[in-house]
């Protein structure tokens, strides 16, 4: 099938590349001409595991095309996936101006009927507005636009793998024809008829996800409800960690045992610096806002958000206790990305940590396997090191902010020899406190003795 993807951020690129790998012909466009020029030149503008390989193959097989001419891309596809950003406004509400802009483009540039799909995360009831906007912006009202919601559940860092091996594909539609189109689009994924980069061609046998057909309103709600629930879980684990510190229990032992109950599950119970990234913080705000706008006070979410914001304060309580005066100290920050396996620093806790350290007069040595380039443009005044051991040289303390495997496996004996003082404050609970103690470190983490 011929498909259009509008917006070449990580969601758009992963969606476009994976649907091309599933045999569809995909036309991608973006308002950022530089980004399109880069993609045409074979450069992938973001770091996302397997994405370059899938894109390269799709380009070679002439299954994916990039154009800065939105009209050309819109006319080429039967189904149009909207993958543009929906950033938060000051009041937490999602800013849907990019979606509105795309609706106008689609309505004015299309010459044949289209199925227009919300792929970006949008608040419930956006589909209703989108349908109205398409009709209103259509110059002569002659073309029929149908709307659908197909939320993504892609985690940055494992987005390609998530797309190819979904737990579920949620599709909100209002008519049979749209449902049939989605079956056709996703059948190659569900039947594993694609070259899998994760499993070198063929995925191992196992259950593949299911396609769930719902209403548009339900599909929109499923996305926000899922992300918010995961954020709640993280904040819950973080409050348990605070309790563990007061009571003298170990949060890793507590959450591990809790998670063995299949009704709870082990994932997203990792205590630490809390959640960042461009999804949870903004989605939780947008969901609180949407709920209030329809007369439902979602206090639980407000608490989860508050707990998350307080993680940096909790971290700095530890830093102050261990390091005492920060002014004039040399401090290494290990990890800048909001989580491992991505170069994304949006709402990354590490950036708040660095801002606070510099405000208090510390000299910061920052390191990250992928995110130095992006961070430098935001925080140009601190020192950057590609090699973590170079970042640790002569420092008074090391602050761990991202759970990169590189840091999990760091040789702390070697690190200790170059550090000015053996002090580690671990925001991601990566190390065994006993082992760190045995290596002579003053070691602090969340929710553990
Ligand atoms: C999240 C969801 O997991 C995806 O399903 C969803 O599609 C995506 O948002 C989206 O809406 O586009 P992502 O933001 O890539 O994906 O990151 P996660 O892996 O969910 O992690 C979010 C944050 O929570 C990170 O800062 C991570 O370090 C933190 N986290 C995660 C914890 O602090 N503890 C945990 O136990 C798990």
Coordinates of C-alpha atoms and ligand atoms in Angstrom, one line a residue:
X1 CA 0.0 0.0 0.0
X2 CA 1.2 3.6 -0.6
X3 CA 1.5 5.4 2.7
X4 CA 2.5 9.0 3.8
X5 CA 4.3 9.9 6.9
X6 CA 4.3 13.6 8.0
X7 CA 6.9 14.4 10.5
X8 CA 10.3 12.8 10.5
X9 CA 11.1 12.7 14.3
X10 CA 11.8 9.4 15.9
X11 CA 8.2 8.2 15.8
X12 CA 7.8 9.2 12.1
X13 CA 11.1 7.7 11.0
X14 CA 10.6 4.5 12.9
X15 CA 7.0 4.2 11.6
X16 CA 8.0 5.0 8.0
X17 CA 11.1 2.7 8.0
X18 CA 9.3 -0.3 9.6
X19 CA 6.2 0.0 7.4
X20 CA 8.6 0.2 4.3
X21 CA 10.3 -3.0 5.7
X22 CA 6.8 -4.6 5.8
X23 CA 6.5 -4.1 2.0
X24 CA 4.6 -0.8 1.8
X25 CA 5.7 2.2 -0.3
X26 CA 6.2 5.1 2.1
X27 CA 6.5 8.8 1.3
X28 CA 8.0 10.9 4.2
X29 CA 7.9 14.6 4.5
X30 CA 8.9 17.1 7.2
X31 CA 8.7 20.9 7.6
X32 CA 12.4 20.9 8.4
X33 CA 14.1 21.0 5.0
X34 CA 17.6 20.3 6.5
X35 CA 16.2 17.1 8.0
X36 CA 14.9 15.9 4.6
X37 CA 18.2 16.9 2.9
X38 CA 20.1 14.8 5.5
X39 CA 17.7 11.8 5.0
X40 CA 18.1 12.0 1.3
X41 CA 21.8 12.0 1.7
X42 CA 21.5 8.8 3.7
X43 CA 22.1 10.3 7.1
X44 CA 19.9 9.4 10.0
X45 CA 19.4 12.5 12.2
X46 CA 18.8 10.6 15.5
X47 CA 20.4 7.8 17.3
X48 CA 18.0 4.9 17.4
X49 CA 19.2 1.3 17.4
X50 CA 18.7 -0.6 14.1
X51 CA 17.0 2.5 12.4
X52 CA 19.9 3.2 10.0
X53 CA 20.0 -0.4 8.9
X54 CA 16.2 -0.6 8.3
X55 CA 16.3 2.8 6.5
X56 CA 19.2 1.8 4.3
X57 CA 17.5 -1.4 3.2
X58 CA 14.2 0.4 2.5
X59 CA 16.0 3.1 0.4
X60 CA 17.9 0.4 -1.6
X61 CA 14.7 -1.5 -2.2
X62 CA 13.0 1.8 -3.3
X63 CA 10.3 1.4 -0.6
X64 CA 10.9 4.8 1.2
X65 CA 11.1 8.3 -0.3
X66 CA 11.8 11.7 1.3
X67 CA 10.5 15.0 0.1
X68 CA 10.2 18.5 1.5
X69 CA 7.2 19.0 -0.8
X70 CA 4.4 18.1 1.6
X71 CA 1.8 18.2 -1.2
X72 CA 3.7 15.6 -3.2
X73 CA 3.9 13.3 -0.2
X74 CA 0.2 13.9 0.7
X75 CA -0.9 13.1 -2.8
X76 CA 1.2 9.9 -3.0
X77 CA -0.3 8.0 0.0
X78 CA -3.7 6.4 0.5
X79 CA -3.2 6.6 4.3
X80 CA -1.5 9.5 6.0
X81 CA 0.2 9.1 9.3
X82 CA 0.6 12.3 11.3
X83 CA 3.8 12.0 13.3
X84 CA 4.4 15.7 14.3
X85 CA 5.2 17.0 17.8
X86 CA 2.6 17.8 20.4
X87 CA 4.8 19.7 23.0
X88 CA 3.3 21.0 26.3
X89 CA 2.1 24.5 26.6
X90 CA 2.9 26.6 29.8
X91 CA -0.3 25.3 31.4
X92 CA 0.5 21.6 30.6
X93 CA -2.1 21.3 27.9
X94 CA -0.8 19.7 24.7
X95 CA 0.0 22.2 21.9
X96 CA -1.8 20.8 18.8
X97 CA -0.8 23.6 16.4
X98 CA 1.4 21.3 14.4
X99 CA -1.5 18.8 14.0
X100 CA -3.8 21.7 12.9
X101 CA -1.1 22.8 10.4
X102 CA -0.9 19.3 8.9
X103 CA -4.8 19.1 8.7
X104 CA -4.7 22.3 6.6
X105 CA -2.0 20.9 4.4
X106 CA -3.7 17.6 3.9
X107 CA -7.1 19.3 3.2
X108 CA -5.7 21.7 0.6
X109 CA -3.1 19.4 -1.1
X110 CA -5.1 16.1 -1.3
X111 CA -6.8 15.3 -4.6
X112 CA -8.3 11.9 -3.6
X113 CA -10.0 10.6 -0.4
X114 CA -7.5 9.8 2.4
X115 CA -7.5 8.0 5.7
X116 CA -5.8 10.5 8.1
X117 CA -4.2 8.8 11.1
X118 CA -3.2 10.3 14.4
X119 CA 0.1 8.6 15.3
X120 CA 1.5 11.4 17.5
X121 CA 0.3 11.3 21.1
X122 CA -2.8 13.5 21.3
X123 CA -5.4 14.0 24.0
X124 CA -8.7 12.3 23.8
X125 CA -11.2 14.0 21.5
X126 CA -8.5 15.3 19.1
X127 CA -9.9 13.0 16.4
X128 CA -13.3 14.8 16.5
X129 CA -11.5 18.1 16.1
X130 CA -9.3 16.7 13.3
X131 CA -12.3 15.5 11.4
X132 CA -13.9 18.9 11.7
X133 CA -10.7 20.7 10.7
X134 CA -10.2 18.6 7.6
X135 CA -13.7 19.3 6.4
X136 CA -13.4 23.0 7.2
X137 CA -10.0 23.4 5.5
X138 CA -11.0 21.5 2.3
X139 CA -11.3 24.1 -0.4
X140 CA -14.5 22.8 -2.0
X141 CA -15.5 20.2 0.5
X142 CA -15.4 17.6 -2.4
X143 CA -12.9 15.2 -0.9
X144 CA -13.8 12.7 1.8
X145 CA -11.4 12.4 4.7
X146 CA -11.7 9.7 7.2
X147 CA -9.9 9.9 10.5
X148 CA -8.3 7.2 12.7
X149 CA -6.1 6.9 15.8
X150 CA -3.2 4.5 15.8
X151 CA -1.2 5.4 18.9
X152 CA 2.4 4.3 19.1
X153 CA 3.9 2.4 22.1
X154 CA 7.5 2.8 21.0
X155 CA 10.2 3.3 23.6
X156 CA 13.1 5.4 22.5
X157 CA 16.2 3.2 22.2
X158 CA 14.2 0.1 21.4
X159 CA 11.6 1.7 19.1
X160 CA 12.5 -0.5 16.0
X161 CA 12.2 -3.7 18.0
X162 CA 9.0 -2.5 19.6
X163 CA 7.5 -1.7 16.2
X164 CA 8.4 -5.1 14.8
X165 CA 7.3 -7.0 17.9
X166 CA 4.3 -5.2 19.3
X167 CA 2.4 -6.4 22.4
X168 CA -0.7 -4.9 20.8
X169 CA -1.5 -2.6 17.9
X170 CA -4.3 -0.3 18.8
X171 CA -6.4 1.1 16.0
X172 CA -9.3 3.5 16.6
X173 CA -11.6 3.8 13.6
X174 CA -15.2 4.8 12.8
X175 CA -15.9 2.5 9.8
X176 CA -15.2 -1.0 8.4
X177 CA -13.2 0.3 5.5
X178 CA -10.6 2.0 7.7
X179 CA -10.4 -1.2 9.9
X180 CA -9.7 -3.2 6.7
X181 CA -7.0 -0.8 5.6
X182 CA -5.2 -1.2 9.0
X183 CA -5.4 -5.0 8.7
X184 CA -3.7 -4.7 5.4
X185 CA -1.0 -2.3 6.7
X186 CA -0.1 -4.4 9.8
X187 CA -0.6 -8.0 8.6
X188 CA 3.0 -8.2 7.4
X189 CA 4.1 -7.2 10.9
X190 CA 1.8 -9.6 12.7
X191 CA 2.7 -12.4 10.4
X192 CA 6.4 -11.4 10.7
X193 CA 6.8 -11.0 6.9
X194 CA 9.8 -8.5 7.1
X195 CA 13.5 -8.7 7.5
X196 CA 14.0 -8.3 11.2
X197 CA 17.2 -6.4 12.1
X198 CA 16.9 -7.4 15.7
X199 CA 16.9 -11.2 15.0
X200 CA 19.1 -11.0 11.8
X201 CA 16.2 -11.8 9.4
X202 CA 13.9 -14.2 11.2
X203 CA 12.2 -13.6 14.5
X204 CA 12.0 -16.6 16.9
X205 CA 8.7 -18.3 17.2
X206 CA 6.5 -16.9 19.9
X207 CA 3.3 -15.0 20.4
X208 CA 3.0 -12.0 18.2
X209 CA 0.8 -9.1 19.2
X210 CA -2.8 -8.6 18.3
X211 CA -4.5 -5.8 16.4
X212 CA -7.2 -4.3 18.6
X213 CA -9.9 -2.3 16.8
X214 CA -11.6 0.3 19.0
X215 CA -13.3 3.6 18.7
X216 CA -11.2 6.7 18.1
X217 CA -11.9 8.1 21.6
X218 CA -10.9 4.8 23.2
X219 CA -7.7 4.5 21.2
X220 CA -6.6 8.1 22.2
X221 CA -7.4 7.3 25.8
X222 CA -5.5 4.0 25.8
X223 CA -2.3 5.8 24.9
X224 CA -2.5 8.4 27.7
X225 CA -3.8 5.9 30.2
X226 CA -0.9 3.5 29.4
X227 CA 1.8 6.1 29.7
X228 CA 0.3 7.6 32.8
X229 CA 0.0 4.2 34.5
X230 CA 3.7 3.5 33.8
X231 CA 4.6 6.9 35.2
X232 CA 2.5 6.2 38.3
X233 CA 4.4 2.9 38.8
X234 CA 7.7 4.7 38.7
X235 CA 6.6 7.4 41.2
X236 CA 5.2 4.7 43.4
X237 CA 8.5 2.9 43.5
X238 CA 10.3 6.2 44.3
X239 CA 8.0 6.8 47.3
X240 CA 8.7 3.2 48.4
X241 CA 12.5 4.1 48.1
X242 CA 12.1 7.1 50.3
X243 CA 10.2 4.9 52.8
X244 CA 13.0 2.3 52.7
X245 CA 15.6 4.9 53.6
X246 CA 13.6 6.0 56.7
X247 CA 12.7 2.5 57.8
X248 CA 16.0 0.8 56.9
X249 CA 14.7 -1.5 54.2
X250 CA 16.1 -2.1 50.7
X251 CA 14.0 -0.9 47.8
X252 CA 15.6 -3.4 45.3
X253 CA 14.5 -6.3 47.5
X254 CA 11.0 -4.8 48.1
X255 CA 10.2 -4.0 44.4
X256 CA 11.7 -7.3 43.2
X257 CA 9.4 -9.3 45.5
X258 CA 6.5 -7.0 44.6
X259 CA 7.1 -7.5 40.9
X260 CA 7.0 -11.3 41.1
X261 CA 3.3 -11.0 41.6
X262 CA 2.1 -11.1 38.0
X263 CA -0.7 -8.7 38.8
X264 CA 2.1 -6.1 39.6
X265 CA 4.9 -7.1 37.2
X266 CA 8.6 -6.3 37.6
X267 CA 8.9 -3.6 35.0
X268 CA 8.9 0.2 35.7
X269 CA 9.5 -0.2 39.4
X270 CA 13.1 1.0 39.3
X271 CA 13.6 3.7 41.9
X272 CA 16.0 6.6 41.3
X273 CA 16.1 10.0 39.7
X274 CA 12.7 9.5 38.1
X275 CA 11.3 9.7 34.7
X276 CA 12.3 12.1 31.9
X277 CA 12.0 12.2 28.2
X278 CA 9.5 13.8 25.9
X279 CA 6.7 11.4 26.6
X280 CA 5.9 10.8 30.3
X281 CA 6.4 14.3 31.7
X282 CA 4.3 15.9 29.0
X283 CA 1.8 13.1 28.6
X284 CA 1.0 13.1 32.4
X285 CA 0.5 16.9 32.3
X286 CA -1.7 16.7 29.2
X287 CA -3.8 13.9 30.8
X288 CA -4.2 15.9 34.0
X289 CA -5.3 18.8 31.9
X290 CA -7.7 16.8 29.8
X291 CA -9.3 15.1 32.8
X292 CA -9.9 18.5 34.5
X293 CA -11.3 19.9 31.3
X294 CA -14.1 17.2 31.4
X295 CA -14.7 17.6 35.1
X296 CA -12.6 14.7 36.4
X297 CA -9.9 15.5 39.0
X298 CA -7.0 13.0 38.4
X299 CA -5.3 13.6 41.8
X300 CA -3.3 10.4 41.6
X301 CA -1.5 11.7 38.5
X302 CA -0.8 15.0 40.1
X303 CA 0.8 13.2 43.0
X304 CA 2.9 11.1 40.6
X305 CA 4.1 14.3 38.9
X306 CA 4.9 16.0 42.2
X307 CA 6.9 12.9 43.4
X308 CA 8.8 12.9 40.1
X309 CA 9.7 16.6 40.3
X310 CA 11.0 16.1 43.9
X311 CA 13.5 13.4 42.8
X312 CA 16.1 16.1 42.0
X313 CA 15.7 17.6 45.5
X314 CA 16.1 14.1 47.1
X315 CA 19.2 13.6 45.0
X316 CA 20.7 16.9 46.1
X317 CA 19.9 16.1 49.7
X318 CA 22.3 13.2 49.2
X319 CA 24.8 15.2 47.4
X320 CA 24.9 17.9 50.1
X321 CA 25.1 15.3 52.9
X322 CA 28.0 13.4 51.2
X323 CA 29.9 16.3 49.6
X324 CA 28.9 19.0 52.1
X325 CA 29.9 22.2 50.3
X326 CA 29.4 22.1 46.5
X327 CA 31.0 25.4 45.6
X328 CA 34.5 25.0 44.2
X329 CA 34.1 21.2 43.9
X330 CA 34.9 19.2 40.7
X331 CA 32.0 16.8 40.0
X332 CA 31.6 14.2 37.2
X333 CA 28.1 13.6 35.8
X334 CA 27.9 10.2 34.2
X335 CA 25.0 10.1 31.7
X336 CA 23.1 13.0 30.0
X337 CA 20.4 11.2 28.0
X338 CA 17.1 10.8 29.8
X339 CA 17.6 7.1 29.6
X340 CA 20.1 4.6 28.1
X341 CA 20.4 3.8 24.4
X342 CA 19.2 7.2 23.2
X343 CA 20.8 10.6 22.5
X344 CA 17.6 12.3 23.6
X345 CA 18.1 14.9 26.4
X346 CA 14.6 16.4 26.5
X347 CA 13.4 16.6 30.1
X348 CA 16.5 14.6 31.1
X349 CA 17.0 14.6 34.9
X350 CA 20.8 14.9 34.3
X351 CA 20.3 18.4 32.8
X352 CA 18.5 19.6 36.0
X353 CA 21.3 18.1 38.0
X354 CA 24.0 19.9 36.0
X355 CA 22.1 23.2 36.2
X356 CA 21.9 22.9 39.9
X357 CA 25.5 21.9 40.3
X358 CA 26.7 24.9 38.3
X359 CA 24.3 27.3 40.2
X360 CA 25.9 26.1 43.4
X361 CA 29.4 26.7 41.9
X362 CA 30.6 23.3 41.0
X363 CA 32.9 22.6 38.1
X364 CA 31.1 19.9 36.0
X365 CA 32.8 17.1 34.0
X366 CA 30.0 15.6 31.8
X367 CA 30.1 12.4 29.8
X368 CA 27.7 10.3 27.8
X369 CA 28.1 7.7 25.0
X370 CA 25.6 9.5 22.7
X371 CA 24.2 12.7 24.0
X372 CA 27.3 15.0 24.4
X373 CA 26.6 16.8 21.0
X374 CA 23.1 17.7 21.9
X375 CA 23.9 18.8 25.4
X376 CA 26.8 21.0 24.4
X377 CA 24.4 23.3 22.4
X378 CA 22.3 23.8 25.6
X379 CA 25.0 23.9 28.2
X380 CA 28.1 25.1 26.4
X381 CA 30.1 26.2 29.5
X382 CA 30.8 22.9 31.3
X383 CA 33.6 20.4 30.3
X384 CA 32.7 17.3 28.2
X385 CA 34.6 14.0 28.0
X386 CA 34.0 11.1 25.7
X387 CA 35.9 8.7 28.0
X388 CA 34.2 8.3 31.4
X389 CA 37.6 7.7 33.1
X390 CA 38.8 11.0 31.7
X391 CA 35.7 12.7 33.1
X392 CA 36.4 11.1 36.5
X393 CA 40.0 12.4 36.7
X394 CA 40.6 14.4 39.9
X395 CA 36.9 14.8 40.7
X396 CA 35.5 15.1 44.3
X397 CA 32.4 13.1 43.4
X398 CA 30.8 11.1 40.6
X399 CA 27.0 11.5 40.0
X400 CA 25.4 8.7 38.0
X401 CA 22.3 10.0 36.1
X402 CA 21.7 7.6 33.2
X403 CA 21.6 3.8 33.3
X404 CA 23.9 3.2 30.4
X405 CA 25.4 -0.4 30.3
X406 CA 28.8 1.3 30.0
X407 CA 28.4 2.8 33.4
X408 CA 26.8 -0.3 34.9
X409 CA 30.0 -2.2 33.9
X410 CA 32.5 0.6 34.8
X411 CA 35.7 -0.6 36.4
X412 CA 35.4 1.4 39.7
X413 CA 38.8 0.2 40.9
X414 CA 40.3 1.9 37.9
X415 CA 38.0 4.9 38.3
X416 CA 38.9 5.2 42.0
X417 CA 42.6 5.5 41.1
X418 CA 42.0 8.6 39.1
X419 CA 39.3 10.2 41.2
X420 CA 40.3 12.9 43.7
X421 CA 37.9 11.3 46.3
X422 CA 36.1 8.0 46.2
X423 CA 32.6 9.3 46.4
X424 CA 29.7 8.1 44.2
X425 CA 26.1 9.3 44.3
X426 CA 24.1 6.9 42.1
X427 CA 20.8 8.2 40.8
X428 CA 20.0 4.9 39.1
X429 CA 20.9 2.3 41.7
X430 CA 23.4 0.6 39.3
X431 CA 25.9 -0.8 41.8
X432 CA 26.0 -3.2 44.7
X433 CA 26.5 -1.0 47.9
X434 CA 28.6 -3.8 49.5
X435 CA 31.0 -4.0 46.5
X436 CA 31.4 -0.2 46.4
X437 CA 32.2 -0.1 50.1
X438 CA 34.7 -2.9 49.6
X439 CA 36.4 -0.8 46.9
X440 CA 36.7 2.0 49.4
X441 CA 33.9 4.1 48.1
X442 CA 31.6 6.4 50.0
X443 CA 28.5 5.2 48.0
X444 CA 25.0 6.6 48.1
X445 CA 21.9 5.5 46.1
X446 CA 18.1 5.6 46.4
X447 CA 16.3 3.5 49.0
X448 CA 19.2 1.3 50.1
X449 CA 21.3 1.3 53.2
Ligands
LIG1 C1 7.5 5.8 26.8 C2 6.7 4.5 26.9 O1 7.4 3.5 27.6 C3 6.3 4.0 25.5 O2 5.5 2.9 25.5 C4 5.6 5.2 24.7 O3 5.3 4.8 23.4 C5 6.5 6.4 24.7 O4 6.8 6.8 26.0 C6 5.8 7.5 23.9 O5 4.8 7.9 24.4 O6 6.2 7.8 22.8 P1 10.1 6.4 26.5 O7 9.7 7.8 26.8 O8 11.0 6.2 25.3 O9 8.8 5.5 26.2 O10 10.8 5.9 27.8 P2 10.7 4.8 28.9 O11 11.5 3.6 28.6 O12 9.2 4.5 29.1 O13 11.3 5.5 30.2 C7 10.8 6.8 30.6 C8 11.5 7.3 31.7 O14 11.3 6.6 32.9 C9 13.1 7.3 31.6 O15 13.6 8.5 32.1 C10 13.5 6.2 32.5 O16 14.8 6.3 33.0 C11 12.5 6.2 33.6 N1 12.2 5.0 34.3 C12 11.8 3.9 33.6 C13 12.4 4.9 35.7 O17 12.8 5.9 36.3 N2 12.2 3.7 36.3 C14 11.7 2.6 35.7 O18 11.5 1.6 36.3 C15 11.5 2.7 34.3

